[in-house]
XYZ file of C-alpha atoms in Angstrom:
625
model
C -0.008 0.014 -0.006
C 2.889 2.335 0.888
C 4.503 1.493 -2.415
C 1.408 2.496 -4.281
C 1.301 5.842 -2.431
C 4.900 6.539 -3.276
C 4.294 5.703 -6.884
C 1.402 8.170 -6.973
C 3.589 10.808 -5.398
C 6.320 10.267 -7.951
C 3.807 10.503 -10.827
C 2.377 13.696 -9.378
C 5.864 15.194 -9.023
C 6.684 14.235 -12.653
C 3.531 16.022 -13.822
C 3.600 18.987 -11.431
C 7.278 19.907 -11.745
C 7.060 20.792 -15.518
C 3.819 22.640 -14.830
C 5.332 24.654 -11.943
C 8.466 25.353 -13.986
C 6.553 26.527 -17.031
C 4.182 28.602 -14.943
C 6.668 30.203 -12.542
C 10.158 30.140 -13.989
C 9.537 30.002 -17.753
C 7.645 33.045 -18.955
C 6.685 32.413 -22.551
C 5.882 36.054 -23.039
C 9.625 36.830 -22.750
C 9.918 35.487 -26.283
C 7.168 37.652 -27.864
C 9.529 40.494 -28.621
C 12.121 38.188 -30.170
C 9.417 36.445 -32.282
C 7.959 39.682 -33.616
C 11.418 41.130 -34.313
C 12.469 38.028 -36.306
C 9.286 38.124 -38.394
C 9.732 41.844 -39.137
C 13.358 41.229 -40.079
C 12.423 38.424 -42.449
C 9.388 40.063 -44.066
C 9.729 43.763 -43.491
C 6.273 43.798 -41.939
C 5.076 44.131 -38.371
C 3.761 41.161 -36.409
C 1.740 42.180 -33.355
C 0.671 39.922 -30.485
C -1.435 42.207 -28.312
C -2.587 39.686 -25.671
C -0.286 37.712 -23.350
C 0.528 34.172 -24.371
C -1.009 31.743 -21.899
C -0.243 28.166 -20.993
C -3.056 25.673 -20.452
C -2.325 22.462 -18.510
C -5.683 20.854 -17.936
C -6.915 18.663 -19.339
C -4.157 19.072 -21.955
C -0.970 21.063 -22.511
C -1.440 23.980 -24.834
C -0.849 27.606 -25.705
C -3.476 30.286 -26.110
C -2.830 33.505 -27.929
C -4.958 36.431 -29.004
C -4.842 39.831 -30.625
C -2.464 38.629 -33.375
C -2.072 40.738 -36.539
C 0.333 40.673 -39.481
C 0.564 43.850 -41.508
C 0.093 44.435 -45.211
C 3.072 45.943 -47.178
C 3.697 49.583 -46.331
C 1.653 51.963 -48.457
C -0.731 49.191 -49.606
C -3.342 49.245 -46.870
C -3.623 50.343 -43.244
C -5.643 47.216 -42.503
C -3.597 44.140 -41.455
C -3.181 41.344 -43.915
C -4.111 38.742 -41.263
C -5.757 39.295 -37.874
C -6.705 36.624 -35.288
C -8.764 37.358 -32.239
C -8.001 34.077 -30.466
C -6.321 30.755 -31.186
C -5.600 27.689 -29.129
C -3.481 24.646 -29.778
C -3.544 21.886 -27.131
C -1.646 18.601 -27.167
C -2.261 15.605 -24.841
C 0.898 15.083 -22.740
C 0.947 11.372 -21.958
C 0.629 10.029 -25.527
C 3.853 11.874 -26.439
C 5.787 9.383 -24.292
C 4.590 6.576 -26.550
C 5.636 8.570 -29.659
C 2.090 9.346 -30.758
C 0.595 12.739 -31.359
C -2.816 13.471 -29.872
C -3.848 17.032 -30.671
C -6.556 17.658 -28.137
C -7.830 20.845 -29.737
C -7.194 23.342 -32.513
C -9.420 26.338 -32.229
C -9.309 29.568 -34.226
C -11.828 32.331 -33.701
C -12.157 35.659 -35.498
C -9.597 35.274 -38.285
C -9.778 38.126 -40.819
C -7.659 38.378 -43.957
C -7.506 41.543 -46.073
C -5.942 40.578 -49.420
C -5.340 43.727 -51.447
C -4.370 44.220 -55.071
C -3.108 47.744 -55.806
C -3.445 49.715 -59.024
C 0.298 49.100 -59.787
C -0.159 45.316 -59.422
C 1.334 45.019 -55.918
C -0.512 42.512 -53.694
C -0.582 41.554 -50.027
C 1.740 38.616 -50.853
C 4.348 40.796 -52.534
C 7.774 40.350 -50.949
C 6.943 37.325 -48.816
C 8.809 34.830 -50.956
C 11.720 36.940 -52.274
C 14.490 35.704 -49.898
C 17.200 38.245 -49.183
C 20.049 35.989 -48.142
C 23.516 36.001 -49.697
C 25.199 33.150 -51.561
C 27.166 31.852 -48.576
C 24.004 31.731 -46.517
C 22.212 29.904 -49.285
C 25.049 27.373 -49.564
C 25.009 26.795 -45.811
C 21.275 26.333 -45.856
C 21.526 23.884 -48.746
C 24.151 21.799 -47.008
C 22.122 21.778 -43.818
C 19.000 20.701 -45.654
C 20.909 17.901 -47.382
C 22.299 16.720 -44.040
C 18.831 16.746 -42.449
C 17.430 14.783 -45.405
C 20.189 12.168 -45.058
C 19.470 11.888 -41.351
C 15.799 11.315 -42.037
C 16.529 8.707 -44.724
C 18.982 6.871 -42.459
C 16.631 6.856 -39.533
C 14.662 3.684 -38.973
C 10.964 3.454 -39.493
C 10.384 3.385 -35.736
C 12.283 6.575 -34.966
C 10.302 9.762 -34.548
C 6.512 9.984 -34.371
C 4.498 8.137 -36.955
C 1.591 9.798 -38.768
C -0.338 6.603 -38.234
C -0.496 7.476 -34.555
C -1.854 10.995 -35.174
C -5.051 11.726 -33.282
C -6.929 15.025 -33.299
C -9.451 15.694 -30.565
C -11.178 18.296 -32.681
C -10.801 21.349 -34.900
C -13.019 24.425 -34.648
C -12.694 27.489 -36.876
C -15.269 30.238 -36.498
C -15.927 33.734 -37.735
C -13.326 33.648 -40.495
C -13.533 36.330 -43.158
C -11.463 36.969 -46.296
C -11.764 40.375 -47.922
C -10.574 40.442 -51.561
C -9.935 44.122 -52.308
C -9.081 45.209 -55.853
C -8.017 48.873 -56.013
C -7.774 48.669 -59.846
C -11.548 48.628 -60.330
C -12.502 49.682 -56.770
C -14.245 46.346 -56.097
C -14.435 44.136 -53.079
C -15.427 40.516 -52.559
C -16.047 39.026 -49.131
C -15.723 35.316 -48.389
C -16.796 34.082 -44.936
C -16.195 30.733 -43.275
C -18.786 31.164 -40.539
C -18.033 27.795 -39.008
C -15.853 24.723 -39.580
C -15.732 21.798 -37.199
C -13.991 18.435 -37.325
C -14.817 15.933 -34.640
C -12.525 13.475 -32.829
C -10.253 12.370 -35.665
C -8.565 8.916 -35.578
C -7.481 6.873 -38.625
C -9.873 4.090 -39.564
C -12.763 5.886 -37.768
C -15.350 8.033 -39.524
C -15.239 11.563 -38.161
C -18.066 14.116 -38.477
C -17.259 17.316 -40.348
C -19.354 20.408 -41.046
C -18.937 23.908 -42.407
C -20.941 27.037 -43.148
C -19.710 29.304 -45.910
C -20.855 32.553 -47.462
C -19.596 34.943 -50.126
C -20.602 38.494 -51.038
C -19.501 39.459 -54.552
C -20.489 42.452 -56.694
C -22.957 40.494 -58.815
C -23.777 37.526 -56.611
C -24.284 36.371 -53.023
C -23.600 32.756 -51.998
C -24.466 30.877 -48.849
C -23.578 27.232 -48.343
C -23.733 24.595 -45.590
C -22.168 21.151 -45.654
C -22.130 18.118 -43.386
C -20.480 14.753 -43.773
C -18.031 12.176 -42.376
C -14.284 11.882 -43.070
C -12.398 8.550 -42.980
C -8.745 7.714 -43.709
C -6.806 4.476 -43.406
C -3.711 3.981 -41.268
C -1.123 5.068 -43.856
C -3.328 7.885 -45.239
C -3.332 6.383 -48.751
C -7.119 6.010 -48.777
C -9.598 8.748 -47.858
C -13.363 8.923 -47.959
C -15.957 11.611 -47.397
C -19.286 9.903 -46.944
C -22.844 11.255 -46.734
C -21.590 14.697 -47.723
C -24.654 16.923 -47.919
C -24.036 20.372 -49.438
C -26.877 22.915 -49.659
C -26.176 26.192 -51.507
C -28.180 29.263 -52.350
C -26.991 31.759 -55.017
C -28.662 35.116 -55.372
C -27.835 37.668 -58.106
C -29.010 39.540 -61.158
C -27.150 37.217 -63.530
C -28.965 34.115 -62.223
C -32.246 33.059 -63.947
C -35.062 34.689 -61.981
C -32.533 35.933 -59.444
C -32.095 32.788 -57.302
C -30.644 29.293 -57.590
C -30.947 26.652 -54.870
C -28.806 23.541 -55.101
C -28.481 20.368 -53.027
C -25.704 17.866 -53.578
C -25.466 14.583 -51.632
C -22.355 12.597 -52.515
C -19.802 9.996 -51.375
C -16.204 10.708 -52.341
C -13.284 8.231 -52.280
C -9.644 8.971 -53.035
C -6.953 6.298 -53.545
C -3.493 8.035 -53.513
C -1.680 4.840 -54.553
C -3.922 4.190 -57.598
C -4.323 7.959 -58.142
C -8.059 7.469 -58.433
C -10.979 9.643 -57.297
C -14.584 8.390 -57.336
C -17.755 10.317 -56.672
C -21.209 8.890 -56.301
C -23.849 11.606 -56.585
C -26.932 10.164 -54.909
C -28.754 13.497 -55.128
C -28.202 16.390 -57.512
C -30.740 19.207 -57.312
C -30.747 22.677 -58.933
C -34.104 24.349 -58.426
C -36.569 22.095 -60.224
C -33.873 19.850 -61.793
C -33.394 16.505 -60.062
C -30.798 13.867 -60.913
C -28.051 11.558 -59.824
C -24.775 10.367 -61.273
C -21.222 9.007 -60.943
C -17.845 10.586 -61.688
C -14.514 8.696 -61.823
C -11.201 10.510 -62.209
C -7.872 8.752 -62.745
C -4.936 11.177 -62.524
C -2.045 8.737 -62.937
C -1.173 10.198 -66.358
C -0.386 13.735 -67.465
C -3.932 14.058 -68.825
C -6.439 12.848 -66.212
C -9.086 10.457 -67.489
C -12.636 11.355 -66.429
C -15.633 9.129 -66.905
C -19.071 10.402 -65.840
C -22.667 9.234 -65.964
C -25.671 11.351 -65.157
C -29.382 10.603 -65.065
C -32.058 13.257 -64.714
C -35.805 13.286 -64.237
C -37.968 15.194 -66.697
C -36.782 18.833 -66.798
C -38.991 21.864 -67.293
C -36.715 24.677 -68.554
C -39.507 27.306 -68.640
C -38.812 28.576 -65.084
C -35.219 29.150 -66.090
C -36.208 31.767 -68.667
C -35.836 35.231 -67.124
C -39.074 37.183 -66.744
C -38.713 40.547 -68.522
C -40.944 43.546 -69.068
C -41.150 45.829 -72.071
C -38.478 48.204 -70.884
C -36.158 45.334 -70.159
C -36.831 43.948 -73.606
C -35.964 47.332 -75.155
C -32.747 47.477 -73.172
C -32.020 43.868 -74.050
C -32.570 44.572 -77.726
C -30.110 47.446 -77.543
C -27.646 45.241 -75.708
C -28.093 42.447 -78.269
C -27.492 44.993 -81.015
C -24.262 46.065 -79.316
C -23.257 42.453 -78.860
C -23.965 41.736 -82.511
C -21.762 44.653 -83.518
C -19.018 43.435 -81.222
C -19.266 39.888 -82.554
C -19.084 41.047 -86.094
C -15.638 42.441 -85.363
C -14.333 39.081 -84.103
C -12.192 37.584 -86.816
C -9.988 35.116 -84.973
C -10.759 31.445 -84.460
C -11.498 30.310 -80.869
C -8.581 28.624 -79.148
C -9.407 24.928 -78.786
C -5.922 23.787 -77.747
C -7.343 22.992 -74.311
C -9.032 19.947 -75.827
C -5.586 18.319 -76.003
C -5.466 18.298 -72.201
C -8.871 16.715 -71.704
C -9.886 13.048 -71.654
C -13.555 13.019 -70.722
C -16.181 10.425 -71.486
C -19.718 11.178 -70.429
C -23.244 9.787 -70.654
C -26.331 11.816 -69.884
C -29.981 10.693 -69.924
C -32.998 12.934 -69.362
C -36.525 11.583 -68.960
C -37.995 14.523 -70.907
C -37.678 18.223 -71.693
C -40.230 21.040 -71.633
C -39.607 24.598 -72.777
C -42.788 26.676 -72.775
C -45.012 24.837 -75.313
C -42.195 22.631 -76.659
C -42.293 19.155 -75.032
C -40.240 16.050 -75.790
C -39.784 12.533 -74.508
C -36.516 10.956 -73.302
C -33.063 12.224 -74.348
C -29.834 10.238 -74.353
C -26.365 11.680 -74.923
C -22.989 9.972 -75.287
C -19.861 12.102 -75.754
C -16.077 11.733 -75.598
C -13.348 14.404 -75.659
C -9.820 13.063 -76.185
C -6.563 14.194 -77.870
C -8.018 17.421 -79.197
C -11.205 15.962 -80.712
C -14.697 16.304 -79.235
C -17.016 13.543 -80.373
C -20.790 13.613 -79.878
C -21.014 9.866 -80.282
C -24.807 9.794 -80.082
C -27.658 12.132 -79.246
C -31.200 10.761 -79.458
C -34.575 12.182 -78.452
C -38.173 11.030 -78.582
C -40.319 13.863 -79.864
C -43.725 14.336 -81.484
C -44.440 10.705 -82.272
C -41.010 10.197 -83.813
C -37.304 10.244 -83.064
C -34.400 12.600 -83.502
C -30.860 11.232 -83.703
C -27.525 12.902 -84.275
C -23.752 12.417 -84.086
C -20.996 14.970 -84.599
C -17.319 15.723 -84.093
C -15.229 18.822 -83.568
C -11.491 18.657 -84.380
C -9.508 21.343 -82.515
C -6.029 20.034 -83.301
C -5.393 22.655 -85.996
C -5.501 26.427 -85.825
C -8.755 26.386 -87.925
C -11.177 23.882 -86.330
C -13.108 21.480 -88.519
C -16.366 19.598 -87.849
C -18.628 16.875 -89.168
C -22.215 15.972 -88.354
C -25.090 13.684 -89.309
C -28.672 13.880 -88.116
C -32.013 12.269 -88.815
C -35.677 12.830 -88.037
C -37.923 9.771 -88.347
C -41.700 9.760 -87.997
C -41.776 13.196 -86.361
C -44.972 15.213 -86.771
C -43.496 18.397 -88.160
C -46.352 20.827 -87.559
C -46.417 20.747 -83.712
C -42.645 20.696 -83.692
C -42.451 23.927 -85.774
C -45.324 25.761 -84.105
C -44.361 24.977 -80.512
C -40.609 25.361 -80.944
C -40.327 28.236 -83.448
C -43.912 29.526 -83.779
C -43.908 28.723 -87.500
C -47.090 27.282 -88.995
C -45.956 26.245 -92.484
C -46.010 22.486 -92.817
C -47.689 19.358 -91.450
C -47.019 15.681 -91.969
C -44.945 12.730 -90.787
C -41.257 13.566 -91.390
C -38.400 11.492 -92.747
C -35.328 13.764 -92.866
C -31.618 13.176 -92.986
C -28.615 15.441 -93.494
C -24.859 15.078 -93.206
C -22.203 17.699 -93.628
C -18.812 19.119 -92.740
C -17.024 22.392 -92.616
C -14.100 24.426 -91.297
C -13.921 27.544 -89.085
C -16.045 28.538 -86.121
C -16.078 32.251 -86.886
C -19.785 33.182 -87.023
C -19.589 34.765 -90.475
C -17.820 31.691 -91.845
C -20.021 28.997 -90.337
C -22.778 29.284 -92.923
C -20.417 30.085 -95.791
C -18.112 27.114 -95.273
C -20.770 24.546 -94.481
C -20.997 21.709 -97.035
C -23.949 19.359 -96.687
C -26.392 17.126 -98.485
C -29.589 15.433 -97.509
C -33.100 14.429 -98.402
C -36.561 14.790 -96.949
C -40.096 13.402 -97.252
C -43.313 14.511 -95.582
C -46.301 12.179 -95.906
C -50.035 12.683 -95.370
C -49.645 16.339 -94.620
C -50.491 19.871 -95.612
C -48.777 22.986 -96.809
C -50.045 26.000 -94.825
C -50.218 29.554 -96.126
C -51.268 28.640 -99.672
C -54.248 26.836 -101.272
C -52.948 25.874 -104.683
C -56.253 24.355 -106.056
C -58.130 27.483 -104.974
C -55.517 29.734 -106.626
C -55.928 27.737 -109.828
C -59.691 27.987 -109.747
C -59.469 31.750 -109.290
C -56.955 31.997 -112.113
C -59.267 29.918 -114.336
C -62.170 32.209 -113.519
C -60.076 35.292 -114.196
C -59.219 33.948 -117.665
C -62.943 33.759 -118.388
C -63.478 37.305 -117.166
C -64.804 36.458 -113.680
C -62.817 38.665 -111.291
C -64.762 37.776 -108.172
C -62.801 36.151 -105.372
C -63.955 33.708 -102.735
C -62.471 33.077 -99.322
C -60.877 29.654 -98.755
C -58.578 28.128 -96.110
C -54.954 28.655 -97.070
C -53.944 25.035 -96.968
C -52.883 22.520 -99.610
C -53.201 18.835 -98.638
C -50.770 16.309 -100.044
C -50.017 12.661 -99.823
C -46.289 13.174 -100.255
C -43.832 16.062 -100.336
C -40.241 14.915 -101.037
C -36.944 16.043 -102.419
C -33.204 16.226 -101.920
C -30.856 19.145 -101.409
C -27.279 20.237 -101.259
C -25.741 23.094 -99.327
C -22.674 25.077 -100.383
C -21.527 28.703 -100.019
C -24.548 29.478 -97.928
C -27.027 28.352 -100.633
C -29.259 25.317 -100.256
C -30.352 23.977 -103.581
C -33.311 21.667 -104.082
C -33.490 20.321 -107.671
C -36.267 17.745 -107.381
C -39.122 18.980 -105.194
C -42.238 16.838 -105.759
C -45.625 17.300 -104.115
C -48.319 14.736 -104.865
C -52.040 14.966 -103.962
C -55.255 13.513 -105.426
C -55.900 16.803 -107.303
C -52.508 18.175 -108.297
C -48.855 17.431 -108.802
C -46.262 20.048 -107.933
C -42.671 19.748 -109.060
C -39.887 22.238 -109.184
C -36.558 23.472 -108.115
C -35.113 26.424 -106.290
C -32.701 27.907 -103.761
C -32.789 28.886 -100.101
C -30.161 31.330 -98.898
C -29.318 30.394 -95.292
C -27.262 33.554 -94.814
C -30.027 36.097 -95.436
C -32.864 33.458 -95.097
C -34.410 34.316 -98.465
C -36.345 31.922 -100.778
C -36.601 31.628 -104.538
C -38.502 28.607 -105.820
C -39.934 27.918 -109.256
C -42.687 25.338 -109.107
C -44.825 23.728 -111.763
C -48.316 22.600 -110.892
C -50.417 20.158 -112.909
C -54.085 19.416 -112.344
C -54.496 15.639 -112.498
C -58.199 15.535 -111.488
C -61.191 17.840 -111.589
C -60.899 20.753 -109.142
C -64.717 20.761 -108.903
C -65.169 17.130 -107.962
C -65.602 13.698 -109.483
C -67.219 13.591 -112.924
C -66.502 17.260 -113.820
C -64.800 18.236 -117.019
C -62.044 20.591 -115.864
C -60.575 22.680 -118.673
C -57.258 23.025 -116.817
C -56.743 19.295 -116.385
C -53.257 18.365 -117.581
C -52.113 21.992 -118.015
C -48.785 23.013 -116.394
C -49.323 25.950 -114.019
C -46.314 27.920 -112.792
C -46.079 28.906 -109.132
C -43.456 31.144 -107.559
C -42.304 31.113 -103.917
C -40.316 34.100 -102.651
C -39.851 35.972 -99.395
C -38.137 34.647 -96.279
C -38.100 31.482 -94.213
C -40.542 32.971 -91.698
C -42.683 34.875 -94.214
C -42.829 32.965 -97.505
C -44.869 34.499 -100.348
C -46.735 32.413 -102.942
C -47.789 33.752 -106.355
C -49.438 32.251 -109.426
C -47.953 33.408 -112.783
C -51.194 33.924 -114.758
C -49.305 35.057 -117.882
C -47.396 31.863 -118.027
C -50.637 30.003 -117.263
C -52.267 31.644 -120.290
C -49.318 30.816 -122.509
C -49.444 27.218 -121.395
C -53.199 27.106 -122.062
C -52.706 28.522 -125.609
C -49.874 26.108 -126.306
C -52.055 23.202 -125.222
C -54.948 24.370 -127.424
C -52.605 24.775 -130.411
C -51.231 21.322 -129.757
C -54.736 19.894 -129.690
C -55.547 21.556 -133.114
C -52.297 20.286 -134.551
C -53.092 16.772 -133.403
C -56.605 16.958 -134.971
C -55.246 18.191 -138.313
C -52.527 15.562 -138.233
C -55.067 12.803 -137.614
C -57.348 14.031 -140.454
C -54.447 14.228 -142.878
C -53.304 10.690 -141.996
C -56.882 9.454 -142.364
C -57.188 10.926 -145.894
C -53.894 9.362 -146.836
C -55.266 6.012 -145.764
C -52.768 5.453 -143.108
C -55.494 4.227 -140.665
């Protein structure tokens, strides 16, 4: 029993003697002046520690300091570069005897950084890394560093304190603010870390982590909160952040409708040996957009390889369109005009050299899209960017009872980029597509359309000029809106007989098939074989469409193949070729019937009939029949 008492006394003495010595005989504040002088000598700036340094012995050994500030360069700003109200670092004493580090607490409260950029380019960091030592000092430092490195390499694996034994009781950082001050444009951005906490950290144990962040920028305000768990293995080669839940709100004039709310829930794993990062996005929300996905990054090579896969529910894009009034529209029109003028002056190709440093393969699926009246079914995208070439491997969409499909590539390896594409529409009802997407009521019918092309240059003025393409189209069981060709023919027929009265009729021409092919070069789309077939008429022709100024010039020929009045009628225009002209623009086409040509064709047909009758009579008299 006495032995136990003596042992307790000895332990108490071992603990109390250092405490008494540090408290009574070793005044840590005696070194404040030396510390601040050395910092000022090395940096040329003043370090101030206003409060006394204080020891803490229970429950752990630590140092507390407060009122710390580190000045900005002279003449740059009167505000300190860094200011700390209070900081504490405490280390558990007993674990040190077993060569393990147990940081009981790291706490920082009220850290403020004022990072200034002056008009002359000087910053708060200017001069900190210059190094003003002479050559002999550098040589001595180099030799010392080499010696220390050799000592470390020669030391056994059990010497020193292993990182595997590192334990942190907790980290707390609060009320941290970073002021980014730019004197060039008199702007300021404020970033605030309101709170950061890390729980009791031990390798192989999941540790709670949380933070609250905010930023105040000239055109945007951001607030964000995050919670999760951090895990690392014993040798720190594997790290995971699990159940990471990040909620963010962005507010600003440049954001659609002024506000964007996001929520990201993810698990992140990093393998330092394999140089691999994996993210599983179990929840990805941006306002009304909901999805999930996976991202894998391998950074073992100079160009990291990224593979991603995303899946989204049906997306309504209508709420993302900014709501504007008339005045805003006028201002926007003026801005667009200015932008158009600015763009017209751009003559250089965009720099796509960055594509050489990207290796990204992605897959995106969307259950459906809605934009105002425009509604589609599912979308599927497959893309790959590698070695300077961006490939849209596949893009498909279900829309208006049919399907859209496309593939394309963009080659950015040369100074002038080149591109190729191919796209198809199959079974798509063209009228609702045109009216709901572009508010154009011109054509109806089931669509079969395909086009492929290529070109060089991404300069806006050159895109349409350099595009080379060819394709074909067919619309079945549809109508051509804006013109009623049979009605126009009937009116022309009446006019030839002297009847100038007009009757109202729906401007629509029904057809069973409207087909043709086209080529595109130098901004001109040429269609040499347009053919419209209906029970009453046949329309054939050829013409051009200028995609640069969006003008039309078509010459069509219409033939009446059946009575315009109905079955059993004897139509005088049956079989006569009737010319029809289409001019105007893509959005406002104009249809006109050439009555003069119609009359000439009628006369020619009558002359031909008389010639045939005379020819038959002559052959009859000659006894040929």
